[in-house]
Amino acid sequence: MRTFIAIFLMLGSWVVWAAPVQITHNGLRLNANWERASGSQVKPRLYLLLHGTLAHNKMEIIHELQQRLSQAGQDSLAINLSLGVDNRTSEMYPCATPHRHQHQDAVAEIGAWLAWAKQQGVRQVTLVGHSRGGNQAAWAAATLP
């Protein structure tokens, strides 16, 4: 049984390729997690995942969705909205910290990630958002080319 599990885990690592990605937008470093179910080859379709209010790209629902997409053979990019913070990591935004970000800031950041995806060879993006991220994804889909 141990041999089978070891082989399975080793084969599983060949199937999914994940990497942190960072871009710069309006003077802020933005972070994301890119999961490619196809290994090193970029697929023409990508699911761009957006977290909810004050959350992050590694919150349980986004992380699990990204894993399920990989298992289904789909590539995904779980972005971490900056919320006005340079190089914001995968942590909840502290409630006590003054909020200087605006709801619509997410649309511009989504646009920056869409441009990045296009540079990677992606031709079709499906925006998926959780909670407020759903509203921001819909707003981006309605206003961005």
PDB file of C-alpha atoms in Angstrom:
ATOM      1  CA  MET A   1       0.000   0.000   0.000  1.00  0.00           C
ATOM      2  CA  ARG A   2       2.815   2.439   0.765  1.00  0.00           C
ATOM      3  CA  THR A   3       4.426   1.881  -2.616  1.00  0.00           C
ATOM      4  CA  PHE A   4       1.154   2.630  -4.393  1.00  0.00           C
ATOM      5  CA  ILE A   5       0.667   5.871  -2.435  1.00  0.00           C
ATOM      6  CA  ALA A   6       4.229   6.999  -3.100  1.00  0.00           C
ATOM      7  CA  ILE A   7       3.830   6.362  -6.831  1.00  0.00           C
ATOM      8  CA  PHE A   8       0.450   8.103  -6.884  1.00  0.00           C
ATOM      9  CA  LEU A   9       1.837  11.192  -5.158  1.00  0.00           C
ATOM     10  CA  MET A  10       4.811  11.254  -7.475  1.00  0.00           C
ATOM     11  CA  LEU A  11       2.591  10.983 -10.557  1.00  0.00           C
ATOM     12  CA  GLY A  12       0.242  13.627  -9.137  1.00  0.00           C
ATOM     13  CA  SER A  13       3.084  16.121  -8.950  1.00  0.00           C
ATOM     14  CA  TRP A  14       3.578  15.764 -12.714  1.00  0.00           C
ATOM     15  CA  VAL A  15      -0.036  16.541 -13.467  1.00  0.00           C
ATOM     16  CA  VAL A  16      -0.499  19.852 -11.643  1.00  0.00           C
ATOM     17  CA  TRP A  17       1.901  22.752 -11.827  1.00  0.00           C
ATOM     18  CA  ALA A  18       1.414  25.638  -9.379  1.00  0.00           C
ATOM     19  CA  ALA A  19       3.364  28.825  -8.988  1.00  0.00           C
ATOM     20  CA  PRO A  20       3.065  32.185  -7.307  1.00  0.00           C
ATOM     21  CA  VAL A  21       2.838  35.035  -9.804  1.00  0.00           C
ATOM     22  CA  GLN A  22       3.495  38.705  -9.203  1.00  0.00           C
ATOM     23  CA  ILE A  23       2.780  41.688 -11.442  1.00  0.00           C
ATOM     24  CA  THR A  24       2.960  45.434 -10.892  1.00  0.00           C
ATOM     25  CA  HIS A  25      -0.109  47.634 -11.277  1.00  0.00           C
ATOM     26  CA  ASN A  26      -0.349  51.331 -10.360  1.00  0.00           C
ATOM     27  CA  GLY A  27       2.833  51.093  -8.300  1.00  0.00           C
ATOM     28  CA  LEU A  28       1.608  48.093  -6.284  1.00  0.00           C
ATOM     29  CA  ARG A  29       2.897  44.528  -6.476  1.00  0.00           C
ATOM     30  CA  LEU A  30      -0.071  42.192  -6.975  1.00  0.00           C
ATOM     31  CA  ASN A  31       0.077  38.490  -6.120  1.00  0.00           C
ATOM     32  CA  ALA A  32      -1.707  35.403  -7.420  1.00  0.00           C
ATOM     33  CA  ASN A  33      -1.466  31.632  -7.441  1.00  0.00           C
ATOM     34  CA  TRP A  34      -1.406  30.042 -10.900  1.00  0.00           C
ATOM     35  CA  GLU A  35      -2.420  26.373 -11.125  1.00  0.00           C
ATOM     36  CA  ARG A  36      -1.925  24.656 -14.453  1.00  0.00           C
ATOM     37  CA  ALA A  37      -3.523  21.264 -14.688  1.00  0.00           C
ATOM     38  CA  SER A  38      -1.722  20.717 -17.962  1.00  0.00           C
ATOM     39  CA  GLY A  39       1.731  20.888 -16.418  1.00  0.00           C
ATOM     40  CA  SER A  40       4.090  23.337 -18.047  1.00  0.00           C
ATOM     41  CA  GLN A  41       1.946  23.955 -21.135  1.00  0.00           C
ATOM     42  CA  VAL A  42      -0.377  26.992 -21.037  1.00  0.00           C
ATOM     43  CA  LYS A  43      -3.974  26.231 -21.982  1.00  0.00           C
ATOM     44  CA  PRO A  44      -5.984  28.758 -23.988  1.00  0.00           C
ATOM     45  CA  ARG A  45      -8.676  28.858 -21.263  1.00  0.00           C
ATOM     46  CA  LEU A  46      -8.224  30.126 -17.699  1.00  0.00           C
ATOM     47  CA  TYR A  47     -10.508  30.518 -14.683  1.00  0.00           C
ATOM     48  CA  LEU A  48      -9.682  33.725 -12.817  1.00  0.00           C
ATOM     49  CA  LEU A  49     -10.796  33.356  -9.181  1.00  0.00           C
ATOM     50  CA  LEU A  50     -11.616  36.330  -6.995  1.00  0.00           C
ATOM     51  CA  HIS A  51     -11.997  36.200  -3.210  1.00  0.00           C
ATOM     52  CA  GLY A  52     -14.553  38.015  -1.060  1.00  0.00           C
ATOM     53  CA  THR A  53     -14.388  41.150   1.074  1.00  0.00           C
ATOM     54  CA  LEU A  54     -11.129  41.608   3.015  1.00  0.00           C
ATOM     55  CA  ALA A  55     -10.198  37.967   2.322  1.00  0.00           C
ATOM     56  CA  HIS A  56      -7.368  36.522   0.230  1.00  0.00           C
ATOM     57  CA  ASN A  57      -6.626  34.077  -2.576  1.00  0.00           C
ATOM     58  CA  LYS A  58      -5.809  31.183  -0.255  1.00  0.00           C
ATOM     59  CA  MET A  59      -9.057  31.325   1.720  1.00  0.00           C
ATOM     60  CA  GLU A  60     -10.609  27.886   1.980  1.00  0.00           C
ATOM     61  CA  ILE A  61     -13.343  28.249  -0.658  1.00  0.00           C
ATOM     62  CA  ILE A  62     -10.970  29.722  -3.270  1.00  0.00           C
ATOM     63  CA  HIS A  63      -8.210  27.210  -2.499  1.00  0.00           C
ATOM     64  CA  GLU A  64     -10.643  24.277  -2.731  1.00  0.00           C
ATOM     65  CA  LEU A  65     -12.164  25.584  -5.978  1.00  0.00           C
ATOM     66  CA  GLN A  66      -8.709  25.935  -7.483  1.00  0.00           C
ATOM     67  CA  GLN A  67      -7.883  22.348  -6.481  1.00  0.00           C
ATOM     68  CA  ARG A  68     -11.144  21.044  -7.975  1.00  0.00           C
ATOM     69  CA  LEU A  69     -10.530  22.900 -11.222  1.00  0.00           C
ATOM     70  CA  SER A  70      -7.076  21.335 -11.452  1.00  0.00           C
ATOM     71  CA  GLN A  71      -8.556  17.884 -10.858  1.00  0.00           C
ATOM     72  CA  ALA A  72     -10.987  18.579 -13.712  1.00  0.00           C
ATOM     73  CA  GLY A  73      -8.081  19.482 -16.011  1.00  0.00           C
ATOM     74  CA  GLN A  74      -8.717  23.243 -15.905  1.00  0.00           C
ATOM     75  CA  ASP A  75      -6.128  25.978 -15.358  1.00  0.00           C
ATOM     76  CA  SER A  76      -6.859  28.727 -12.842  1.00  0.00           C
ATOM     77  CA  LEU A  77      -5.424  31.912 -11.411  1.00  0.00           C
ATOM     78  CA  ALA A  78      -6.459  32.858  -7.869  1.00  0.00           C
ATOM     79  CA  ILE A  79      -5.677  36.540  -7.532  1.00  0.00           C
ATOM     80  CA  ASN A  80      -5.119  38.405  -4.292  1.00  0.00           C
ATOM     81  CA  LEU A  81      -6.626  41.878  -4.416  1.00  0.00           C
ATOM     82  CA  SER A  82      -4.182  44.454  -3.088  1.00  0.00           C
ATOM     83  CA  LEU A  83      -6.812  46.421  -1.141  1.00  0.00           C
ATOM     84  CA  GLY A  84      -4.348  49.285  -1.523  1.00  0.00           C
ATOM     85  CA  VAL A  85      -1.471  47.369   0.111  1.00  0.00           C
ATOM     86  CA  ASP A  86       1.755  46.759  -1.809  1.00  0.00           C
ATOM     87  CA  ASN A  87       2.733  43.075  -2.050  1.00  0.00           C
ATOM     88  CA  ARG A  88      -0.292  41.978   0.000  1.00  0.00           C
ATOM     89  CA  THR A  89       0.081  38.341   1.025  1.00  0.00           C
ATOM     90  CA  SER A  90      -2.513  35.655   1.599  1.00  0.00           C
ATOM     91  CA  GLU A  91      -3.864  36.933   4.897  1.00  0.00           C
ATOM     92  CA  MET A  92      -7.127  38.549   5.910  1.00  0.00           C
ATOM     93  CA  TYR A  93      -7.054  42.351   5.728  1.00  0.00           C
ATOM     94  CA  PRO A  94      -6.851  43.583   9.341  1.00  0.00           C
ATOM     95  CA  CYS A  95     -10.134  45.192  10.353  1.00  0.00           C
ATOM     96  CA  ALA A  96      -8.336  47.761  12.520  1.00  0.00           C
ATOM     97  CA  THR A  97      -6.284  49.009   9.555  1.00  0.00           C
ATOM     98  CA  PRO A  98      -7.796  52.092   7.882  1.00  0.00           C
ATOM     99  CA  HIS A  99      -9.532  51.195   4.635  1.00  0.00           C
ATOM    100  CA  ARG A 100      -8.275  53.352   1.797  1.00  0.00           C
ATOM    101  CA  HIS A 101      -9.225  51.000  -1.033  1.00  0.00           C
ATOM    102  CA  GLN A 102     -12.438  51.311  -3.000  1.00  0.00           C
ATOM    103  CA  HIS A 103     -14.763  48.633  -4.331  1.00  0.00           C
ATOM    104  CA  GLN A 104     -14.054  49.554  -7.950  1.00  0.00           C
ATOM    105  CA  ASP A 105     -10.261  49.255  -7.490  1.00  0.00           C
ATOM    106  CA  ALA A 106     -10.733  45.520  -8.028  1.00  0.00           C
ATOM    107  CA  VAL A 107     -11.929  46.078 -11.595  1.00  0.00           C
ATOM    108  CA  ALA A 108      -8.654  47.745 -12.575  1.00  0.00           C
ATOM    109  CA  GLU A 109      -6.656  44.978 -10.898  1.00  0.00           C
ATOM    110  CA  ILE A 110      -8.704  42.327 -12.707  1.00  0.00           C
ATOM    111  CA  GLY A 111      -7.913  44.188 -15.933  1.00  0.00           C
ATOM    112  CA  ALA A 112      -4.197  44.018 -15.130  1.00  0.00           C
ATOM    113  CA  TRP A 113      -4.454  40.258 -14.545  1.00  0.00           C
ATOM    114  CA  LEU A 114      -6.407  39.805 -17.782  1.00  0.00           C
ATOM    115  CA  ALA A 115      -3.616  41.599 -19.662  1.00  0.00           C
ATOM    116  CA  TRP A 116      -1.066  39.333 -17.977  1.00  0.00           C
ATOM    117  CA  ALA A 117      -3.077  36.233 -18.934  1.00  0.00           C
ATOM    118  CA  LYS A 118      -3.221  37.376 -22.548  1.00  0.00           C
ATOM    119  CA  GLN A 119       0.582  37.748 -22.546  1.00  0.00           C
ATOM    120  CA  GLN A 120       0.814  34.115 -21.374  1.00  0.00           C
ATOM    121  CA  GLY A 121      -1.206  32.922 -24.367  1.00  0.00           C
ATOM    122  CA  VAL A 122      -4.610  32.629 -22.688  1.00  0.00           C
ATOM    123  CA  ARG A 123      -7.454  33.424 -25.104  1.00  0.00           C
ATOM    124  CA  GLN A 124     -10.540  32.817 -22.954  1.00  0.00           C
ATOM    125  CA  VAL A 125     -11.025  33.777 -19.307  1.00  0.00           C
ATOM    126  CA  THR A 126     -13.936  32.854 -17.078  1.00  0.00           C
ATOM    127  CA  LEU A 127     -14.259  35.190 -14.100  1.00  0.00           C
ATOM    128  CA  VAL A 128     -15.404  33.498 -10.886  1.00  0.00           C
ATOM    129  CA  GLY A 129     -15.984  35.473  -7.716  1.00  0.00           C
ATOM    130  CA  HIS A 130     -16.979  34.642  -4.171  1.00  0.00           C
ATOM    131  CA  SER A 131     -19.163  37.048  -2.180  1.00  0.00           C
ATOM    132  CA  ARG A 132     -18.187  40.646  -3.006  1.00  0.00           C
ATOM    133  CA  GLY A 133     -15.692  39.186  -5.482  1.00  0.00           C
ATOM    134  CA  GLY A 134     -18.684  37.977  -7.493  1.00  0.00           C
ATOM    135  CA  ASN A 135     -19.936  41.531  -7.804  1.00  0.00           C
ATOM    136  CA  GLN A 136     -16.475  42.780  -8.738  1.00  0.00           C
ATOM    137  CA  ALA A 137     -16.049  39.996 -11.313  1.00  0.00           C
ATOM    138  CA  ALA A 138     -19.434  40.842 -12.865  1.00  0.00           C
ATOM    139  CA  TRP A 139     -18.539  44.540 -12.907  1.00  0.00           C
ATOM    140  CA  ALA A 140     -15.225  43.735 -14.621  1.00  0.00           C
ATOM    141  CA  ALA A 141     -16.962  41.507 -17.185  1.00  0.00           C
ATOM    142  CA  ALA A 142     -19.419  44.285 -17.975  1.00  0.00           C
ATOM    143  CA  THR A 143     -16.852  47.079 -18.302  1.00  0.00           C
ATOM    144  CA  LEU A 144     -13.561  45.584 -19.487  1.00  0.00           C
ATOM    145  CA  PRO A 145     -12.935  44.550 -23.085  1.00  0.00           C
TER     146      PRO A 145
END
